[in-house]
Amino acid sequence: MAASSASEYIKHHLGNLTYGQLPAGYERSCHGHEETLSDATWTFACNAQEASDMGFAAIHVDSMAWSGGLGILMCLLFWLMARKASAGTPSGMLNFVEMIIEFVDSQVRDSFHGKSKLIAPLSLVIFCWVFLMNLMDLIPVDVVPMTFQWIMTTFFGWTAHEAYFRIVPTTDPNITLSMSICVFFLVIFYSIKVKGVGGFLGELSFKPFEAGSTVGKILLLPINLVLETISLLSKPVSLGLRLFGNMYAGEFVFILVAGMMGTWQAIAAWPWAVFHILVITLQAFIFMVLTIVYLSMAVEEH
């Protein structure tokens, strides 16, 4: 494969199926013809430039569909296993699910020092959902995108270059950061619930540097506020970017191998795939544990 075609192959595989609004007067070349939009139009982006021009309101349809679908699959699986649960000794899939539940429950008991009925189910959902989304990285990189490309070119008149489609939601920072922002709001909620508004604001204003006098507290307040605000905001950013960075790197290696090795990719990529199974599981575990730790810190009195 030539360097230019390999580069285009990699760029195309890293693009998302994007749906958004293009402004009136926008000139586009799409589906084999050129046009100038007379009105603001909601449509699928035909290239990376259009996806960028759609702005913040654009939706990555593939990431939303796969993350939502895998979430539904996870809920369905646990619902079916709950119906099979009995007082007897579990076996097969039910035994595996119970092992996961016990594992997550032990992590919550060890790391969370408050009292809440939400933390254990939340941690279970996070671990299993993130794991399933990460698991999509083990599907050969061409299988689903090329199938989607064939459908769109055969039945809907798209060109091959316009059919972007990614199947690993955790390689999209929009997904990982949205999850971490939800965790951030839970941290704020539990902090205010346990400590009150005054206690929460007091932690931001009068720690980590403390002073005995009122004048000292006032002088240290701006420094404390800046440091604690940065510390608070860095939690969701680091939580989301850590997951995104590790999974994006893994996907990029698979795409790079596929771009260079062509039909030999299945043989060339399997050692990385075996190693990547550990990465997939570890990243789901880290996201869950850090969520538990952050929520535990939110309910602890300092």
PDB file of C-alpha atoms in Angstrom:
ATOM      1  CA  MET A   1       0.000   0.000   0.000  1.00  0.00           C
ATOM      2  CA  ALA A   2       1.403   3.396  -0.977  1.00  0.00           C
ATOM      3  CA  ALA A   3       2.230   5.903   1.726  1.00  0.00           C
ATOM      4  CA  SER A   4      -0.481   8.336   0.563  1.00  0.00           C
ATOM      5  CA  SER A   5      -3.178   5.648   0.387  1.00  0.00           C
ATOM      6  CA  ALA A   6      -2.109   4.265   3.770  1.00  0.00           C
ATOM      7  CA  SER A   7      -2.366   7.754   5.225  1.00  0.00           C
ATOM      8  CA  GLU A   8      -5.841   8.227   3.762  1.00  0.00           C
ATOM      9  CA  TYR A   9      -6.866   4.796   5.026  1.00  0.00           C
ATOM     10  CA  ILE A  10      -5.812   5.659   8.584  1.00  0.00           C
ATOM     11  CA  LYS A  11      -7.449   9.100   8.509  1.00  0.00           C
ATOM     12  CA  HIS A  12     -10.687   7.629   7.179  1.00  0.00           C
ATOM     13  CA  HIS A  13     -10.800   4.953   9.882  1.00  0.00           C
ATOM     14  CA  LEU A  14     -10.308   7.607  12.564  1.00  0.00           C
ATOM     15  CA  GLY A  15     -13.296   9.642  11.341  1.00  0.00           C
ATOM     16  CA  ASN A  16     -16.750   9.524  12.927  1.00  0.00           C
ATOM     17  CA  LEU A  17     -20.144   9.367  11.231  1.00  0.00           C
ATOM     18  CA  THR A  18     -21.164  12.940  12.061  1.00  0.00           C
ATOM     19  CA  TYR A  19     -24.618  14.512  11.879  1.00  0.00           C
ATOM     20  CA  GLY A  20     -25.017  18.239  12.314  1.00  0.00           C
ATOM     21  CA  GLN A  21     -26.119  21.555  10.872  1.00  0.00           C
ATOM     22  CA  LEU A  22     -24.392  23.356   8.016  1.00  0.00           C
ATOM     23  CA  PRO A  23     -25.106  27.098   7.611  1.00  0.00           C
ATOM     24  CA  ALA A  24     -26.968  28.710   4.717  1.00  0.00           C
ATOM     25  CA  GLY A  25     -24.688  29.454   1.768  1.00  0.00           C
ATOM     26  CA  TYR A  26     -22.354  26.567   2.596  1.00  0.00           C
ATOM     27  CA  GLU A  27     -20.693  25.126  -0.508  1.00  0.00           C
ATOM     28  CA  ARG A  28     -20.285  21.395  -0.375  1.00  0.00           C
ATOM     29  CA  SER A  29     -19.253  18.556  -2.632  1.00  0.00           C
ATOM     30  CA  CYS A  30     -21.138  15.490  -1.519  1.00  0.00           C
ATOM     31  CA  HIS A  31     -22.416  12.218  -2.992  1.00  0.00           C
ATOM     32  CA  GLY A  32     -20.814  12.959  -6.345  1.00  0.00           C
ATOM     33  CA  HIS A  33     -22.219  16.457  -6.910  1.00  0.00           C
ATOM     34  CA  GLU A  34     -21.636  20.015  -5.752  1.00  0.00           C
ATOM     35  CA  GLU A  35     -24.260  22.274  -4.199  1.00  0.00           C
ATOM     36  CA  THR A  36     -24.703  25.502  -2.282  1.00  0.00           C
ATOM     37  CA  LEU A  37     -27.138  25.263   0.609  1.00  0.00           C
ATOM     38  CA  SER A  38     -29.908  27.838   0.429  1.00  0.00           C
ATOM     39  CA  ASP A  39     -30.918  27.298   4.068  1.00  0.00           C
ATOM     40  CA  ALA A  40     -29.264  25.987   7.221  1.00  0.00           C
ATOM     41  CA  THR A  41     -29.426  22.209   6.823  1.00  0.00           C
ATOM     42  CA  TRP A  42     -29.093  19.254   9.175  1.00  0.00           C
ATOM     43  CA  THR A  43     -27.238  16.497   7.357  1.00  0.00           C
ATOM     44  CA  PHE A  44     -24.443  13.938   7.560  1.00  0.00           C
ATOM     45  CA  ALA A  45     -20.931  15.264   7.054  1.00  0.00           C
ATOM     46  CA  CYS A  46     -19.279  14.079   3.847  1.00  0.00           C
ATOM     47  CA  ASN A  47     -15.736  14.807   5.009  1.00  0.00           C
ATOM     48  CA  ALA A  48     -13.702  15.887   8.003  1.00  0.00           C
ATOM     49  CA  GLN A  49     -13.949  19.580   7.075  1.00  0.00           C
ATOM     50  CA  GLU A  50     -17.742  19.479   7.071  1.00  0.00           C
ATOM     51  CA  ALA A  51     -17.732  17.671  10.416  1.00  0.00           C
ATOM     52  CA  SER A  52     -15.529  20.434  11.817  1.00  0.00           C
ATOM     53  CA  ASP A  53     -17.722  23.186  10.343  1.00  0.00           C
ATOM     54  CA  MET A  54     -20.807  21.700  12.016  1.00  0.00           C
ATOM     55  CA  GLY A  55     -19.400  22.856  15.341  1.00  0.00           C
ATOM     56  CA  PHE A  56     -20.173  21.806  18.898  1.00  0.00           C
ATOM     57  CA  ALA A  57     -23.776  20.753  18.206  1.00  0.00           C
ATOM     58  CA  ALA A  58     -22.685  17.981  15.810  1.00  0.00           C
ATOM     59  CA  ILE A  59     -23.467  14.433  16.895  1.00  0.00           C
ATOM     60  CA  HIS A  60     -21.192  11.437  16.421  1.00  0.00           C
ATOM     61  CA  VAL A  61     -23.920   9.022  15.448  1.00  0.00           C
ATOM     62  CA  ASP A  62     -21.722   5.931  15.465  1.00  0.00           C
ATOM     63  CA  SER A  63     -20.397   6.572  18.983  1.00  0.00           C
ATOM     64  CA  MET A  64     -23.894   7.290  20.299  1.00  0.00           C
ATOM     65  CA  ALA A  65     -25.382   4.211  18.631  1.00  0.00           C
ATOM     66  CA  TRP A  66     -22.690   1.789  19.811  1.00  0.00           C
ATOM     67  CA  SER A  67     -22.498   3.135  23.367  1.00  0.00           C
ATOM     68  CA  GLY A  68     -26.296   3.137  23.683  1.00  0.00           C
ATOM     69  CA  GLY A  69     -26.647  -0.290  22.108  1.00  0.00           C
ATOM     70  CA  LEU A  70     -23.986  -1.825  24.332  1.00  0.00           C
ATOM     71  CA  GLY A  71     -25.606  -0.217  27.379  1.00  0.00           C
ATOM     72  CA  ILE A  72     -28.939  -1.803  26.439  1.00  0.00           C
ATOM     73  CA  LEU A  73     -27.217  -5.150  25.846  1.00  0.00           C
ATOM     74  CA  MET A  74     -25.595  -4.957  29.284  1.00  0.00           C
ATOM     75  CA  CYS A  75     -28.904  -4.159  30.998  1.00  0.00           C
ATOM     76  CA  LEU A  76     -30.642  -6.968  29.110  1.00  0.00           C
ATOM     77  CA  LEU A  77     -27.950  -9.457  30.105  1.00  0.00           C
ATOM     78  CA  PHE A  78     -28.146  -8.575  33.799  1.00  0.00           C
ATOM     79  CA  TRP A  79     -31.955  -8.628  33.673  1.00  0.00           C
ATOM     80  CA  LEU A  80     -31.936 -12.127  32.193  1.00  0.00           C
ATOM     81  CA  MET A  81     -29.403 -13.329  34.769  1.00  0.00           C
ATOM     82  CA  ALA A  82     -31.464 -11.780  37.594  1.00  0.00           C
ATOM     83  CA  ARG A  83     -34.482 -13.780  36.431  1.00  0.00           C
ATOM     84  CA  LYS A  84     -32.422 -16.988  36.537  1.00  0.00           C
ATOM     85  CA  ALA A  85     -31.000 -16.320  39.980  1.00  0.00           C
ATOM     86  CA  SER A  86     -32.035 -18.811  42.654  1.00  0.00           C
ATOM     87  CA  ALA A  87     -30.962 -20.076  46.060  1.00  0.00           C
ATOM     88  CA  GLY A  88     -29.017 -22.920  44.477  1.00  0.00           C
ATOM     89  CA  THR A  89     -25.420 -22.988  43.266  1.00  0.00           C
ATOM     90  CA  PRO A  90     -25.081 -20.833  40.136  1.00  0.00           C
ATOM     91  CA  SER A  91     -23.479 -22.204  36.991  1.00  0.00           C
ATOM     92  CA  GLY A  92     -22.420 -21.013  33.564  1.00  0.00           C
ATOM     93  CA  MET A  93     -23.133 -17.406  32.682  1.00  0.00           C
ATOM     94  CA  LEU A  94     -24.982 -16.784  35.943  1.00  0.00           C
ATOM     95  CA  ASN A  95     -21.909 -17.813  37.911  1.00  0.00           C
ATOM     96  CA  PHE A  96     -19.749 -15.475  35.832  1.00  0.00           C
ATOM     97  CA  VAL A  97     -22.125 -12.543  36.399  1.00  0.00           C
ATOM     98  CA  GLU A  98     -22.212 -13.203  40.140  1.00  0.00           C
ATOM     99  CA  MET A  99     -18.398 -13.236  40.201  1.00  0.00           C
ATOM    100  CA  ILE A 100     -18.371  -9.799  38.560  1.00  0.00           C
ATOM    101  CA  ILE A 101     -20.930  -8.477  41.059  1.00  0.00           C
ATOM    102  CA  GLU A 102     -18.946  -9.809  44.011  1.00  0.00           C
ATOM    103  CA  PHE A 103     -15.715  -8.384  42.596  1.00  0.00           C
ATOM    104  CA  VAL A 104     -17.214  -4.908  42.145  1.00  0.00           C
ATOM    105  CA  ASP A 105     -18.897  -5.067  45.546  1.00  0.00           C
ATOM    106  CA  SER A 106     -15.575  -5.856  47.223  1.00  0.00           C
ATOM    107  CA  GLN A 107     -13.972  -2.855  45.500  1.00  0.00           C
ATOM    108  CA  VAL A 108     -16.756  -0.591  46.754  1.00  0.00           C
ATOM    109  CA  ARG A 109     -16.456  -1.923  50.310  1.00  0.00           C
ATOM    110  CA  ASP A 110     -12.698  -1.356  50.306  1.00  0.00           C
ATOM    111  CA  SER A 111     -12.665   2.097  48.697  1.00  0.00           C
ATOM    112  CA  PHE A 112     -15.931   3.851  49.553  1.00  0.00           C
ATOM    113  CA  HIS A 113     -16.149   5.029  53.148  1.00  0.00           C
ATOM    114  CA  GLY A 114     -19.606   6.554  53.110  1.00  0.00           C
ATOM    115  CA  LYS A 115     -23.121   5.170  53.051  1.00  0.00           C
ATOM    116  CA  SER A 116     -25.008   5.080  49.781  1.00  0.00           C
ATOM    117  CA  LYS A 117     -27.119   2.524  47.945  1.00  0.00           C
ATOM    118  CA  LEU A 118     -26.153   4.080  44.604  1.00  0.00           C
ATOM    119  CA  ILE A 119     -22.385   3.567  44.577  1.00  0.00           C
ATOM    120  CA  ALA A 120     -22.289  -0.229  44.148  1.00  0.00           C
ATOM    121  CA  PRO A 121     -24.803  -0.368  41.239  1.00  0.00           C
ATOM    122  CA  LEU A 122     -23.136   2.668  39.664  1.00  0.00           C
ATOM    123  CA  SER A 123     -19.718   1.017  39.890  1.00  0.00           C
ATOM    124  CA  LEU A 124     -21.075  -2.205  38.384  1.00  0.00           C
ATOM    125  CA  VAL A 125     -22.602  -0.322  35.460  1.00  0.00           C
ATOM    126  CA  ILE A 126     -19.415   1.667  34.865  1.00  0.00           C
ATOM    127  CA  PHE A 127     -17.142  -1.378  34.908  1.00  0.00           C
ATOM    128  CA  CYS A 128     -19.307  -3.543  32.644  1.00  0.00           C
ATOM    129  CA  TRP A 129     -20.329  -0.763  30.254  1.00  0.00           C
ATOM    130  CA  VAL A 130     -16.807   0.583  29.779  1.00  0.00           C
ATOM    131  CA  PHE A 131     -15.496  -2.968  29.354  1.00  0.00           C
ATOM    132  CA  LEU A 132     -18.049  -3.728  26.625  1.00  0.00           C
ATOM    133  CA  MET A 133     -17.277  -0.473  24.806  1.00  0.00           C
ATOM    134  CA  ASN A 134     -13.542  -1.198  25.044  1.00  0.00           C
ATOM    135  CA  LEU A 135     -14.133  -4.756  23.828  1.00  0.00           C
ATOM    136  CA  MET A 136     -15.221  -3.457  20.423  1.00  0.00           C
ATOM    137  CA  ASP A 137     -11.556  -2.658  19.823  1.00  0.00           C
ATOM    138  CA  LEU A 138     -10.887  -6.372  19.307  1.00  0.00           C
ATOM    139  CA  ILE A 139     -13.195  -6.598  16.292  1.00  0.00           C
ATOM    140  CA  PRO A 140     -11.046  -6.467  13.107  1.00  0.00           C
ATOM    141  CA  VAL A 141     -10.905  -2.824  12.075  1.00  0.00           C
ATOM    142  CA  ASP A 142     -12.315  -3.336   8.554  1.00  0.00           C
ATOM    143  CA  VAL A 143     -15.269  -5.637   9.268  1.00  0.00           C
ATOM    144  CA  VAL A 144     -17.959  -3.215  10.462  1.00  0.00           C
ATOM    145  CA  PRO A 145     -16.751  -0.027   8.670  1.00  0.00           C
ATOM    146  CA  MET A 146     -16.474  -1.829   5.326  1.00  0.00           C
ATOM    147  CA  THR A 147     -19.905  -3.403   5.811  1.00  0.00           C
ATOM    148  CA  PHE A 148     -21.353   0.032   6.528  1.00  0.00           C
ATOM    149  CA  GLN A 149     -19.494   1.430   3.518  1.00  0.00           C
ATOM    150  CA  TRP A 150     -20.956  -1.264   1.245  1.00  0.00           C
ATOM    151  CA  ILE A 151     -24.488  -0.579   2.466  1.00  0.00           C
ATOM    152  CA  MET A 152     -24.210   3.201   2.012  1.00  0.00           C
ATOM    153  CA  THR A 153     -22.549   3.015  -1.420  1.00  0.00           C
ATOM    154  CA  THR A 154     -24.902   0.304  -2.709  1.00  0.00           C
ATOM    155  CA  PHE A 155     -28.256   1.552  -1.458  1.00  0.00           C
ATOM    156  CA  PHE A 156     -27.868   5.266  -0.622  1.00  0.00           C
ATOM    157  CA  GLY A 157     -25.537   6.661  -3.283  1.00  0.00           C
ATOM    158  CA  TRP A 158     -22.661   7.606  -0.981  1.00  0.00           C
ATOM    159  CA  THR A 159     -19.066   7.387  -2.150  1.00  0.00           C
ATOM    160  CA  ALA A 160     -16.637   5.113  -0.300  1.00  0.00           C
ATOM    161  CA  HIS A 161     -14.700   8.061   1.109  1.00  0.00           C
ATOM    162  CA  GLU A 162     -17.851   9.577   2.678  1.00  0.00           C
ATOM    163  CA  ALA A 163     -18.819   6.477   4.680  1.00  0.00           C
ATOM    164  CA  TYR A 164     -17.121   7.130   8.017  1.00  0.00           C
ATOM    165  CA  PHE A 165     -17.944   4.676  10.804  1.00  0.00           C
ATOM    166  CA  ARG A 166     -16.195   3.859  14.100  1.00  0.00           C
ATOM    167  CA  ILE A 167     -17.305   1.183  16.532  1.00  0.00           C
ATOM    168  CA  VAL A 168     -15.219   1.859  19.670  1.00  0.00           C
ATOM    169  CA  PRO A 169     -17.092   4.534  21.679  1.00  0.00           C
ATOM    170  CA  THR A 170     -14.293   4.989  24.206  1.00  0.00           C
ATOM    171  CA  THR A 171     -11.966   6.233  21.462  1.00  0.00           C
ATOM    172  CA  ASP A 172     -14.270   9.243  21.163  1.00  0.00           C
ATOM    173  CA  PRO A 173     -13.494  11.932  23.795  1.00  0.00           C
ATOM    174  CA  ASN A 174     -17.118  13.080  23.609  1.00  0.00           C
ATOM    175  CA  ILE A 175     -18.172   9.756  25.157  1.00  0.00           C
ATOM    176  CA  THR A 176     -15.434   9.429  27.775  1.00  0.00           C
ATOM    177  CA  LEU A 177     -15.652  13.059  28.899  1.00  0.00           C
ATOM    178  CA  SER A 178     -19.451  12.949  29.089  1.00  0.00           C
ATOM    179  CA  MET A 179     -19.177   9.942  31.403  1.00  0.00           C
ATOM    180  CA  SER A 180     -16.543  11.642  33.543  1.00  0.00           C
ATOM    181  CA  ILE A 181     -18.629  14.840  33.719  1.00  0.00           C
ATOM    182  CA  CYS A 182     -21.545  12.775  35.044  1.00  0.00           C
ATOM    183  CA  VAL A 183     -19.207  11.441  37.732  1.00  0.00           C
ATOM    184  CA  PHE A 184     -18.141  15.031  38.441  1.00  0.00           C
ATOM    185  CA  PHE A 185     -21.745  16.106  39.030  1.00  0.00           C
ATOM    186  CA  LEU A 186     -22.216  13.156  41.381  1.00  0.00           C
ATOM    187  CA  VAL A 187     -19.112  14.265  43.301  1.00  0.00           C
ATOM    188  CA  ILE A 188     -20.615  17.767  43.666  1.00  0.00           C
ATOM    189  CA  PHE A 189     -23.981  16.306  44.679  1.00  0.00           C
ATOM    190  CA  TYR A 190     -22.544  14.046  47.386  1.00  0.00           C
ATOM    191  CA  SER A 191     -20.244  16.776  48.666  1.00  0.00           C
ATOM    192  CA  ILE A 192     -23.173  19.153  49.169  1.00  0.00           C
ATOM    193  CA  LYS A 193     -25.446  16.390  50.482  1.00  0.00           C
ATOM    194  CA  VAL A 194     -22.997  15.293  53.193  1.00  0.00           C
ATOM    195  CA  LYS A 195     -21.281  18.579  54.063  1.00  0.00           C
ATOM    196  CA  GLY A 196     -23.914  21.122  53.056  1.00  0.00           C
ATOM    197  CA  VAL A 197     -23.377  24.086  50.769  1.00  0.00           C
ATOM    198  CA  GLY A 198     -21.368  25.881  53.446  1.00  0.00           C
ATOM    199  CA  GLY A 199     -19.129  22.900  54.087  1.00  0.00           C
ATOM    200  CA  PHE A 200     -18.515  22.359  50.375  1.00  0.00           C
ATOM    201  CA  LEU A 201     -17.649  26.014  49.776  1.00  0.00           C
ATOM    202  CA  GLY A 202     -15.557  26.007  52.955  1.00  0.00           C
ATOM    203  CA  GLU A 203     -13.399  23.176  51.603  1.00  0.00           C
ATOM    204  CA  LEU A 204     -12.852  25.125  48.391  1.00  0.00           C
ATOM    205  CA  SER A 205     -12.028  28.350  50.245  1.00  0.00           C
ATOM    206  CA  PHE A 206     -10.095  27.376  53.376  1.00  0.00           C
ATOM    207  CA  LYS A 207      -8.037  24.342  52.340  1.00  0.00           C
ATOM    208  CA  PRO A 208      -5.328  23.153  51.774  1.00  0.00           C
ATOM    209  CA  PHE A 209      -3.659  26.153  53.440  1.00  0.00           C
ATOM    210  CA  GLU A 210      -5.191  26.990  56.804  1.00  0.00           C
ATOM    211  CA  ALA A 211      -4.820  30.006  59.096  1.00  0.00           C
ATOM    212  CA  GLY A 212      -5.958  30.619  62.638  1.00  0.00           C
ATOM    213  CA  SER A 213      -6.846  34.304  62.249  1.00  0.00           C
ATOM    214  CA  THR A 214      -9.605  35.823  60.154  1.00  0.00           C
ATOM    215  CA  VAL A 215      -7.135  38.036  58.317  1.00  0.00           C
ATOM    216  CA  GLY A 216      -4.992  35.014  57.435  1.00  0.00           C
ATOM    217  CA  LYS A 217      -8.012  33.118  56.122  1.00  0.00           C
ATOM    218  CA  ILE A 218      -8.990  36.067  53.928  1.00  0.00           C
ATOM    219  CA  LEU A 219      -5.457  36.393  52.545  1.00  0.00           C
ATOM    220  CA  LEU A 220      -5.223  32.668  51.796  1.00  0.00           C
ATOM    221  CA  LEU A 221      -8.743  32.415  50.364  1.00  0.00           C
ATOM    222  CA  PRO A 222      -7.842  33.293  46.718  1.00  0.00           C
ATOM    223  CA  ILE A 223      -4.935  30.834  46.699  1.00  0.00           C
ATOM    224  CA  ASN A 224      -7.009  28.059  48.238  1.00  0.00           C
ATOM    225  CA  LEU A 225      -9.917  28.742  45.895  1.00  0.00           C
ATOM    226  CA  VAL A 226      -7.731  28.547  42.803  1.00  0.00           C
ATOM    227  CA  LEU A 227      -5.916  25.388  43.917  1.00  0.00           C
ATOM    228  CA  GLU A 228      -9.037  23.536  45.051  1.00  0.00           C
ATOM    229  CA  THR A 229     -11.022  24.552  41.975  1.00  0.00           C
ATOM    230  CA  ILE A 230      -8.243  23.306  39.698  1.00  0.00           C
ATOM    231  CA  SER A 231      -8.047  20.079  41.709  1.00  0.00           C
ATOM    232  CA  LEU A 232     -11.814  19.603  41.489  1.00  0.00           C
ATOM    233  CA  LEU A 233     -12.030  20.280  37.758  1.00  0.00           C
ATOM    234  CA  SER A 234      -8.994  18.139  36.945  1.00  0.00           C
ATOM    235  CA  LYS A 235     -10.777  15.007  38.185  1.00  0.00           C
ATOM    236  CA  PRO A 236     -13.317  14.662  35.357  1.00  0.00           C
ATOM    237  CA  VAL A 237     -10.794  15.839  32.752  1.00  0.00           C
ATOM    238  CA  SER A 238      -8.144  13.314  33.782  1.00  0.00           C
ATOM    239  CA  LEU A 239     -10.741  10.555  34.226  1.00  0.00           C
ATOM    240  CA  GLY A 240     -12.129  10.999  30.719  1.00  0.00           C
ATOM    241  CA  LEU A 241      -8.863  11.698  28.919  1.00  0.00           C
ATOM    242  CA  ARG A 242      -7.077   8.735  30.521  1.00  0.00           C
ATOM    243  CA  LEU A 243      -9.639   6.297  29.145  1.00  0.00           C
ATOM    244  CA  PHE A 244      -9.772   8.028  25.762  1.00  0.00           C
ATOM    245  CA  GLY A 245      -5.988   8.223  25.403  1.00  0.00           C
ATOM    246  CA  ASN A 246      -5.331   4.579  26.174  1.00  0.00           C
ATOM    247  CA  MET A 247      -8.118   3.249  23.971  1.00  0.00           C
ATOM    248  CA  TYR A 248      -7.344   5.631  21.110  1.00  0.00           C
ATOM    249  CA  ALA A 249      -3.711   4.505  21.154  1.00  0.00           C
ATOM    250  CA  GLY A 250      -4.788   0.874  21.030  1.00  0.00           C
ATOM    251  CA  GLU A 251      -7.171   1.474  18.136  1.00  0.00           C
ATOM    252  CA  PHE A 252      -4.533   3.456  16.273  1.00  0.00           C
ATOM    253  CA  VAL A 253      -2.106   0.534  16.474  1.00  0.00           C
ATOM    254  CA  PHE A 254      -4.723  -1.842  15.028  1.00  0.00           C
ATOM    255  CA  ILE A 255      -5.500   0.602  12.188  1.00  0.00           C
ATOM    256  CA  LEU A 256      -1.803   1.169  11.544  1.00  0.00           C
ATOM    257  CA  VAL A 257      -1.158  -2.582  11.299  1.00  0.00           C
ATOM    258  CA  ALA A 258      -4.177  -3.023   9.006  1.00  0.00           C
ATOM    259  CA  GLY A 259      -3.051  -0.126   6.810  1.00  0.00           C
ATOM    260  CA  MET A 260       0.463  -1.521   6.408  1.00  0.00           C
ATOM    261  CA  MET A 261      -0.195  -5.260   6.361  1.00  0.00           C
ATOM    262  CA  GLY A 262      -3.421  -5.447   4.369  1.00  0.00           C
ATOM    263  CA  THR A 263      -4.712  -9.043   4.231  1.00  0.00           C
ATOM    264  CA  TRP A 264      -1.952 -10.121   6.654  1.00  0.00           C
ATOM    265  CA  GLN A 265      -3.367  -7.944   9.421  1.00  0.00           C
ATOM    266  CA  ALA A 266      -5.096 -10.854  11.200  1.00  0.00           C
ATOM    267  CA  ILE A 267      -1.754 -12.587  11.706  1.00  0.00           C
ATOM    268  CA  ALA A 268       0.241  -9.429  12.422  1.00  0.00           C
ATOM    269  CA  ALA A 269      -2.235  -7.936  14.911  1.00  0.00           C
ATOM    270  CA  TRP A 270      -3.016 -10.952  17.087  1.00  0.00           C
ATOM    271  CA  PRO A 271      -0.083 -10.500  19.540  1.00  0.00           C
ATOM    272  CA  TRP A 272      -1.191  -6.908  20.132  1.00  0.00           C
ATOM    273  CA  ALA A 273      -4.801  -8.090  20.473  1.00  0.00           C
ATOM    274  CA  VAL A 274      -3.830 -10.577  23.187  1.00  0.00           C
ATOM    275  CA  PHE A 275      -1.988  -7.850  25.093  1.00  0.00           C
ATOM    276  CA  HIS A 276      -4.828  -5.401  24.461  1.00  0.00           C
ATOM    277  CA  ILE A 277      -7.275  -7.663  26.299  1.00  0.00           C
ATOM    278  CA  LEU A 278      -5.424  -6.693  29.478  1.00  0.00           C
ATOM    279  CA  VAL A 279      -5.581  -3.000  28.537  1.00  0.00           C
ATOM    280  CA  ILE A 280      -9.315  -3.215  27.886  1.00  0.00           C
ATOM    281  CA  THR A 281     -10.018  -4.766  31.268  1.00  0.00           C
ATOM    282  CA  LEU A 282      -7.562  -2.564  33.135  1.00  0.00           C
ATOM    283  CA  GLN A 283      -8.993   0.672  31.753  1.00  0.00           C
ATOM    284  CA  ALA A 284     -12.524  -0.336  32.742  1.00  0.00           C
ATOM    285  CA  PHE A 285     -11.251  -1.229  36.222  1.00  0.00           C
ATOM    286  CA  ILE A 286      -9.329   2.058  36.605  1.00  0.00           C
ATOM    287  CA  PHE A 287     -12.322   4.140  35.529  1.00  0.00           C
ATOM    288  CA  MET A 288     -14.506   2.336  38.069  1.00  0.00           C
ATOM    289  CA  VAL A 289     -12.000   2.552  40.939  1.00  0.00           C
ATOM    290  CA  LEU A 290     -11.289   6.243  40.397  1.00  0.00           C
ATOM    291  CA  THR A 291     -15.028   6.921  40.346  1.00  0.00           C
ATOM    292  CA  ILE A 292     -15.394   5.156  43.694  1.00  0.00           C
ATOM    293  CA  VAL A 293     -12.388   7.000  45.154  1.00  0.00           C
ATOM    294  CA  TYR A 294     -13.611  10.420  43.989  1.00  0.00           C
ATOM    295  CA  LEU A 295     -17.066   9.791  45.445  1.00  0.00           C
ATOM    296  CA  SER A 296     -15.518   8.535  48.675  1.00  0.00           C
ATOM    297  CA  MET A 297     -13.432  11.700  48.930  1.00  0.00           C
ATOM    298  CA  ALA A 298     -16.591  13.731  48.398  1.00  0.00           C
ATOM    299  CA  VAL A 299     -18.329  12.258  51.451  1.00  0.00           C
ATOM    300  CA  GLU A 300     -15.316  12.313  53.784  1.00  0.00           C
ATOM    301  CA  GLU A 301     -14.824  15.130  56.250  1.00  0.00           C
ATOM    302  CA  HIS A 302     -11.350  16.653  55.998  1.00  0.00           C
TER     303      HIS A 302
END
